[in-house]
mmCIF file of C-alpha atoms in Angstrom:
data_model
loop_
_atom_site.group_PDB
_atom_site.id
_atom_site.type_symbol
_atom_site.label_atom_id
_atom_site.label_comp_id
_atom_site.label_asym_id
_atom_site.label_seq_id
_atom_site.Cartn_x
_atom_site.Cartn_y
_atom_site.Cartn_z
ATOM 1 C CA MET A 33 0.043 0.205 -0.334
ATOM 2 C CA PHE A 34 2.731 2.132 0.516
ATOM 3 C CA TYR A 35 4.134 2.112 -2.860
ATOM 4 C CA ILE A 36 0.796 2.365 -3.933
ATOM 5 C CA THR A 37 0.273 5.178 -2.326
ATOM 6 C CA LEU A 38 3.594 6.791 -3.631
ATOM 7 C CA ILE A 39 1.896 6.561 -7.426
ATOM 8 C CA TYR A 40 -0.978 8.716 -6.162
ATOM 9 C CA ASP A 41 1.024 11.246 -4.415
ATOM 10 C CA TYR A 42 3.727 11.571 -7.279
ATOM 11 C CA PHE A 43 0.944 11.917 -9.909
ATOM 12 C CA LYS A 44 -0.820 14.511 -7.979
ATOM 13 C CA ASN A 45 2.232 16.537 -8.035
ATOM 14 C CA TYR A 46 2.768 15.952 -11.716
ATOM 15 C CA MET A 47 -0.694 17.177 -12.532
ATOM 16 C CA LYS A 48 -0.368 20.306 -10.476
ATOM 17 C CA THR A 49 3.318 20.743 -12.201
ATOM 18 C CA ARG A 50 2.175 20.287 -15.866
ATOM 19 C CA LEU A 51 -1.051 22.007 -15.867
ATOM 20 C CA THR A 52 0.195 25.392 -14.273
ATOM 21 C CA TYR A 53 1.317 25.472 -17.979
ATOM 22 C CA ARG A 54 -1.458 23.473 -19.865
ATOM 23 C CA SER A 55 -0.331 24.331 -23.461
ATOM 24 C CA ASP A 56 2.865 22.811 -22.883
ATOM 25 C CA PHE A 57 1.225 19.491 -21.592
ATOM 26 C CA TRP A 58 -0.988 19.666 -24.652
ATOM 27 C CA ILE A 59 1.769 20.528 -26.983
ATOM 28 C CA GLU A 60 3.751 17.698 -25.756
ATOM 29 C CA VAL A 61 0.524 15.279 -26.187
ATOM 30 C CA LEU A 62 0.235 16.566 -29.767
ATOM 31 C CA SER A 63 3.910 16.239 -30.670
ATOM 32 C CA ASP A 64 3.753 12.481 -29.499
ATOM 33 C CA LEU A 65 0.853 11.971 -31.784
ATOM 34 C CA LEU A 66 1.905 13.835 -34.746
ATOM 35 C CA PHE A 67 5.335 11.569 -34.455
ATOM 36 C CA ASN A 68 3.131 8.308 -34.367
ATOM 37 C CA GLY A 69 1.030 9.583 -37.353
ATOM 38 C CA LEU A 70 4.055 9.804 -39.463
ATOM 39 C CA ASN A 71 4.985 6.388 -38.812
ATOM 40 C CA LEU A 72 1.376 5.427 -39.436
ATOM 41 C CA PHE A 73 1.745 7.755 -42.893
ATOM 42 C CA PHE A 74 5.200 6.080 -43.570
ATOM 43 C CA ILE A 75 3.459 2.734 -43.617
ATOM 44 C CA LEU A 76 0.773 3.598 -45.776
ATOM 45 C CA VAL A 77 3.049 5.090 -48.295
ATOM 46 C CA VAL A 78 5.209 1.995 -48.431
ATOM 47 C CA PHE A 79 1.753 -0.208 -49.375
ATOM 48 C CA LEU A 80 0.979 2.493 -52.020
ATOM 49 C CA GLN A 81 3.907 0.789 -53.892
ATOM 50 C CA THR A 82 3.274 -2.527 -52.939
ATOM 51 C CA GLN A 83 0.652 -5.080 -51.875
ATOM 52 C CA SER A 84 2.346 -7.112 -49.239
ATOM 53 C CA MET A 85 5.566 -6.870 -46.831
ATOM 54 C CA GLY A 86 7.316 -10.332 -46.783
ATOM 55 C CA GLY A 87 3.413 -12.082 -47.197
ATOM 56 C CA TRP A 88 2.106 -9.388 -44.439
ATOM 57 C CA ASN A 89 -0.708 -6.967 -45.698
ATOM 58 C CA GLN A 90 -1.303 -3.334 -45.005
ATOM 59 C CA GLU A 91 -4.136 -4.144 -42.157
ATOM 60 C CA GLN A 92 -1.779 -6.734 -40.979
ATOM 61 C CA ILE A 93 1.123 -4.347 -40.490
ATOM 62 C CA LEU A 94 -1.194 -1.695 -39.019
ATOM 63 C CA PHE A 95 -2.292 -4.049 -36.379
ATOM 64 C CA ILE A 96 1.301 -4.934 -35.416
ATOM 65 C CA TYR A 97 1.930 -1.339 -35.091
ATOM 66 C CA GLY A 98 -1.028 -0.515 -33.031
ATOM 67 C CA TYR A 99 -0.126 -3.201 -30.646
ATOM 68 C CA PHE A 100 3.392 -1.918 -30.337
ATOM 69 C CA MET A 101 2.670 1.554 -29.657
ATOM 70 C CA ILE A 102 0.285 0.236 -26.238
ATOM 71 C CA PRO A 103 3.352 -1.167 -24.244
ATOM 72 C CA TYR A 104 5.401 1.426 -25.781
ATOM 73 C CA GLY A 105 3.178 4.149 -24.557
ATOM 74 C CA ILE A 106 2.571 2.833 -21.132
ATOM 75 C CA PHE A 107 6.425 1.829 -20.492
ATOM 76 C CA ILE A 108 7.618 5.469 -21.431
ATOM 77 C CA SER A 109 4.891 7.065 -19.505
ATOM 78 C CA PHE A 110 6.661 5.470 -16.230
ATOM 79 C CA PHE A 111 10.199 4.959 -17.066
ATOM 80 C CA ASN A 112 11.385 8.172 -18.511
ATOM 81 C CA LEU A 113 15.170 7.927 -17.436
ATOM 82 C CA TRP A 114 16.884 9.496 -20.924
ATOM 83 C CA ASN A 115 19.088 11.977 -18.695
ATOM 84 C CA PHE A 116 19.824 9.547 -15.745
ATOM 85 C CA SER A 117 23.398 9.756 -15.978
ATOM 86 C CA GLU A 118 23.831 13.335 -16.187
ATOM 87 C CA ARG A 119 20.972 14.348 -13.690
ATOM 88 C CA TYR A 120 21.549 11.441 -10.959
ATOM 89 C CA ILE A 121 25.118 10.419 -11.457
ATOM 90 C CA ILE A 122 27.029 13.829 -12.616
ATOM 91 C CA LYS A 123 24.951 16.141 -10.719
ATOM 92 C CA GLY A 124 24.484 13.746 -7.559
ATOM 93 C CA GLU A 125 20.800 13.836 -7.131
ATOM 94 C CA MET A 126 21.148 9.899 -6.926
ATOM 95 C CA ASP A 127 22.284 10.771 -3.374
ATOM 96 C CA ARG A 128 19.147 12.407 -2.693
ATOM 97 C CA ILE A 129 17.287 9.487 -3.875
ATOM 98 C CA LEU A 130 19.455 6.826 -1.830
ATOM 99 C CA THR A 131 18.417 8.692 1.653
ATOM 100 C CA ARG A 132 14.808 8.110 1.430
ATOM 101 C CA PRO A 133 12.816 4.939 2.689
ATOM 102 C CA ALA A 134 11.213 3.587 -0.715
ATOM 103 C CA TYR A 135 13.053 1.229 -3.284
ATOM 104 C CA ASN A 136 15.284 3.693 -5.642
ATOM 105 C CA LEU A 137 14.258 2.589 -9.000
ATOM 106 C CA TRP A 138 10.667 2.915 -7.985
ATOM 107 C CA GLN A 139 11.340 6.740 -6.849
ATOM 108 C CA LEU A 140 12.799 7.153 -9.857
ATOM 109 C CA MET A 141 10.495 6.041 -12.102
ATOM 110 C CA LEU A 142 7.519 8.162 -10.083
ATOM 111 C CA GLU A 143 10.075 11.166 -10.167
ATOM 112 C CA ASN A 144 9.888 11.313 -13.845
ATOM 113 C CA LEU A 145 6.619 10.330 -14.889
ATOM 114 C CA ASP A 146 5.241 11.365 -18.319
ATOM 115 C CA PRO A 147 1.538 10.733 -18.295
ATOM 116 C CA ALA A 148 1.294 12.362 -21.718
ATOM 117 C CA SER A 149 2.906 9.476 -23.469
ATOM 118 C CA LEU A 150 -0.583 7.181 -22.529
ATOM 119 C CA PHE A 151 -1.988 8.908 -25.247
ATOM 120 C CA SER A 152 0.325 7.521 -27.522
ATOM 121 C CA ALA A 153 -0.845 4.045 -26.067
ATOM 122 C CA LEU A 154 -4.447 5.460 -26.502
ATOM 123 C CA ALA A 155 -3.796 5.859 -30.298
ATOM 124 C CA GLY A 156 -2.197 2.291 -30.604
ATOM 125 C CA LEU A 157 -5.694 0.729 -29.251
ATOM 126 C CA VAL A 158 -7.569 2.622 -31.675
ATOM 127 C CA VAL A 159 -5.237 1.607 -34.626
ATOM 128 C CA MET A 160 -5.373 -1.957 -33.308
ATOM 129 C CA ILE A 161 -8.889 -2.151 -33.135
ATOM 130 C CA TYR A 162 -9.659 -0.499 -36.573
ATOM 131 C CA SER A 163 -7.292 -3.391 -38.183
ATOM 132 C CA TRP A 164 -9.136 -5.789 -36.312
ATOM 133 C CA VAL A 165 -12.291 -5.189 -37.693
ATOM 134 C CA LYS A 166 -11.064 -4.616 -41.264
ATOM 135 C CA LEU A 167 -9.224 -8.062 -40.809
ATOM 136 C CA ASP A 168 -12.694 -9.364 -39.412
ATOM 137 C CA LEU A 169 -10.362 -11.315 -36.876
ATOM 138 C CA PRO A 170 -12.470 -13.627 -34.534
ATOM 139 C CA PHE A 171 -12.940 -12.374 -31.003
ATOM 140 C CA HIS A 172 -12.874 -14.874 -28.218
ATOM 141 C CA TRP A 173 -13.822 -14.340 -24.539
ATOM 142 C CA SER A 174 -9.956 -15.160 -23.488
ATOM 143 C CA ASP A 175 -8.347 -12.407 -26.147
ATOM 144 C CA PRO A 176 -8.911 -9.476 -23.530
ATOM 145 C CA PHE A 177 -7.103 -11.726 -21.142
ATOM 146 C CA ILE A 178 -4.262 -12.746 -23.284
ATOM 147 C CA PHE A 179 -3.874 -9.290 -24.551
ATOM 148 C CA LEU A 180 -3.114 -7.935 -21.221
ATOM 149 C CA LEU A 181 -0.932 -10.538 -20.259
ATOM 150 C CA MET A 182 1.068 -9.799 -23.516
ATOM 151 C CA VAL A 183 1.210 -6.138 -22.877
ATOM 152 C CA VAL A 184 2.373 -6.622 -19.216
ATOM 153 C CA GLY A 185 5.105 -9.045 -20.810
ATOM 154 C CA SER A 186 6.251 -6.334 -23.338
ATOM 155 C CA ILE A 187 6.286 -3.593 -20.674
ATOM 156 C CA LEU A 188 8.524 -5.928 -18.451
ATOM 157 C CA ILE A 189 10.787 -6.369 -21.908
ATOM 158 C CA TYR A 190 11.147 -2.667 -22.284
ATOM 159 C CA ALA A 191 12.151 -2.397 -18.363
ATOM 160 C CA GLY A 192 14.513 -5.145 -18.313
ATOM 161 C CA VAL A 193 16.514 -3.889 -21.315
ATOM 162 C CA TYR A 194 16.350 -0.166 -20.518
ATOM 163 C CA VAL A 195 17.119 -0.730 -16.737
ATOM 164 C CA SER A 196 20.055 -2.694 -18.000
ATOM 165 C CA LEU A 197 21.291 -0.181 -19.852
ATOM 166 C CA THR A 198 20.482 2.730 -17.449
ATOM 167 C CA ALA A 199 22.600 1.055 -14.726
ATOM 168 C CA LEU A 200 25.651 1.098 -16.817
ATOM 169 C CA SER A 201 26.076 4.796 -15.735
ATOM 170 C CA PHE A 202 26.914 3.191 -12.224
ATOM 171 C CA PHE A 203 29.876 1.494 -14.038
ATOM 172 C CA SER A 204 31.285 4.447 -16.064
ATOM 173 C CA ASP A 205 32.007 8.050 -15.150
ATOM 174 C CA ALA A 206 30.848 9.156 -18.780
ATOM 175 C CA PRO A 207 27.775 8.208 -20.577
ATOM 176 C CA THR A 208 27.926 5.386 -22.884
ATOM 177 C CA GLY A 209 25.437 6.801 -25.884
ATOM 178 C CA ILE A 210 23.857 3.385 -26.014
ATOM 179 C CA LEU A 211 20.559 4.432 -25.247
ATOM 180 C CA PRO A 212 19.613 6.068 -28.467
ATOM 181 C CA LEU A 213 21.180 3.141 -30.501
ATOM 182 C CA ILE A 214 19.012 0.725 -28.726
ATOM 183 C CA TRP A 215 15.854 2.931 -29.096
ATOM 184 C CA ASN A 216 16.539 2.877 -33.010
ATOM 185 C CA ILE A 217 16.780 -1.084 -32.821
ATOM 186 C CA GLN A 218 13.409 -1.430 -30.770
ATOM 187 C CA ASN A 219 11.305 0.162 -33.799
ATOM 188 C CA TYR A 220 12.419 -2.827 -35.896
ATOM 189 C CA GLY A 221 9.657 -4.521 -33.299
ATOM 190 C CA ARG A 222 6.981 -2.482 -34.635
ATOM 191 C CA TYR A 223 7.283 -4.922 -38.278
ATOM 192 C CA PRO A 224 7.162 -8.696 -38.890
ATOM 193 C CA ALA A 225 10.499 -10.191 -37.801
ATOM 194 C CA THR A 226 9.865 -12.316 -40.771
ATOM 195 C CA ILE A 227 11.172 -9.584 -43.078
ATOM 196 C CA TYR A 228 14.708 -9.310 -41.637
ATOM 197 C CA ASN A 229 17.707 -11.787 -42.340
ATOM 198 C CA LYS A 230 18.106 -14.793 -39.843
ATOM 199 C CA LEU A 231 21.031 -12.983 -38.067
ATOM 200 C CA LEU A 232 18.746 -9.877 -37.078
ATOM 201 C CA LYS A 233 15.477 -12.041 -36.307
ATOM 202 C CA SER A 234 17.706 -14.225 -33.607
ATOM 203 C CA VAL A 235 19.006 -10.649 -32.340
ATOM 204 C CA LEU A 236 15.433 -9.157 -32.023
ATOM 205 C CA THR A 237 14.163 -12.750 -30.755
ATOM 206 C CA TRP A 238 17.231 -13.735 -28.196
ATOM 207 C CA ILE A 239 19.199 -11.168 -27.395
ATOM 208 C CA LEU A 240 17.216 -7.522 -27.613
ATOM 209 C CA PRO A 241 13.922 -9.417 -27.815
ATOM 210 C CA PHE A 242 12.220 -6.372 -29.098
ATOM 211 C CA ALA A 243 10.415 -8.841 -31.602
ATOM 212 C CA PHE A 244 7.891 -9.476 -28.398
ATOM 213 C CA VAL A 245 6.969 -6.126 -27.879
ATOM 214 C CA GLY A 246 5.430 -5.899 -31.370
ATOM 215 C CA PHE A 247 5.714 -8.546 -33.626
ATOM 216 C CA TYR A 248 5.245 -11.748 -31.791
ATOM 217 C CA PRO A 249 2.235 -10.909 -29.431
ATOM 218 C CA ALA A 250 0.075 -9.330 -32.165
ATOM 219 C CA ALA A 251 0.958 -12.468 -34.512
ATOM 220 C CA TYR A 252 -0.872 -14.382 -32.133
ATOM 221 C CA PHE A 253 -3.961 -12.673 -32.736
ATOM 222 C CA ILE A 254 -3.478 -12.649 -36.852
ATOM 223 C CA ASP A 255 -2.537 -15.964 -37.084
ATOM 224 C CA PRO A 256 -2.228 -18.187 -33.787
ATOM 225 C CA ASP A 257 -1.465 -21.314 -35.557
ATOM 226 C CA ASN A 258 1.776 -20.534 -36.465
ATOM 227 C CA TRP A 259 2.851 -17.956 -34.076
ATOM 228 C CA LYS A 260 1.044 -18.867 -30.704
ATOM 229 C CA THR A 261 3.953 -20.619 -29.296
ATOM 230 C CA PHE A 262 6.437 -17.750 -29.634
ATOM 231 C CA ALA A 263 3.541 -15.102 -28.707
ATOM 232 C CA LEU A 264 2.971 -16.934 -25.173
ATOM 233 C CA LEU A 265 6.674 -16.772 -24.597
ATOM 234 C CA THR A 266 6.063 -12.814 -24.165
ATOM 235 C CA PRO A 267 5.281 -12.897 -20.546
ATOM 236 C CA ALA A 268 8.316 -15.315 -19.867
ATOM 237 C CA MET A 269 10.671 -12.970 -21.686
ATOM 238 C CA GLY A 270 9.269 -10.503 -19.617
ATOM 239 C CA VAL A 271 10.044 -11.942 -16.569
ATOM 240 C CA LEU A 272 13.482 -13.157 -17.099
ATOM 241 C CA PHE A 273 14.779 -10.048 -18.786
ATOM 242 C CA SER A 274 13.084 -7.509 -15.691
ATOM 243 C CA ILE A 275 15.160 -10.078 -13.477
ATOM 244 C CA ILE A 276 18.537 -9.456 -15.580
ATOM 245 C CA GLY A 277 17.931 -5.544 -15.477
ATOM 246 C CA ILE A 278 17.051 -5.298 -11.710
ATOM 247 C CA THR A 279 19.946 -7.567 -10.748
ATOM 248 C CA ILE A 280 22.282 -5.322 -12.922
ATOM 249 C CA TRP A 281 20.615 -2.122 -11.210
ATOM 250 C CA ASN A 282 20.991 -3.425 -7.814
ATOM 251 C CA THR A 283 24.571 -4.291 -8.819
ATOM 252 C CA GLY A 284 25.454 -0.773 -9.907
ATOM 253 C CA VAL A 285 23.660 1.079 -6.914
ATOM 254 C CA LYS A 286 25.943 -0.740 -4.622
ATOM 255 C CA ARG A 287 28.762 0.094 -6.559
ATOM 256 C CA TYR A 288 28.029 3.831 -6.203
ATOM 257 C CA ARG A 289 30.146 5.760 -3.957
ATOM 258 C CA GLY A 290 28.287 9.411 -4.474
ATOM 259 C CA ALA A 291 28.926 12.460 -6.361
ATOM 260 C CA GLY A 292 31.810 13.877 -4.420
ATOM 261 C CA SER A 293 35.369 13.609 -5.570
#
């Protein structure tokens, strides 16, 4: 209950701060939606030139992209630590975090809340529902529960990968610059893994498992006969990579010696 209460308190403070300048909040929401809109526009332009992409038609690609937007939008709302090294390591704000009773990573997540990104997840849900109807996919009573399980698994994969990479700041005095690279790689997850060569497909499945944050879970609803096994691995991969991420993070925190010289 203590940690749940923290969510409410931090969210309340966030809304008080952001709604003081409401135009900034809505401009951020609009910019996120425009960015995702450009990605959708790119997909539509591609399908003006071809009828399929690696055997997947336009509605199927849109369905995969819609799913991709949902866990990403939720994840980025609660994990916005792109400037962690500069703010918390170089400037020493990690010292402040470690003097408080709540778990340090939980504090950092709540301190950097970005609920505006939830609109991207909502837009993704709209795209997914639209594509579902266009594809005339069957709907089963278990689909909402499987969908939620998949989304949670995808979010945990994001968390595991990015917590691991953020924790590298504890082991290096200088920013590694690897996060922008990984951010670009994650975007491969919004397209079918079957369009990539075997090496890249293996990387996106087992090393940087971004195929599980878009393609595999979405493919479960499109073609369960062929993709059910891989799709149902999503929660397991999420748990595995989140454990790896937390382990690396805790090791880094123990290594941290403060900002003083």
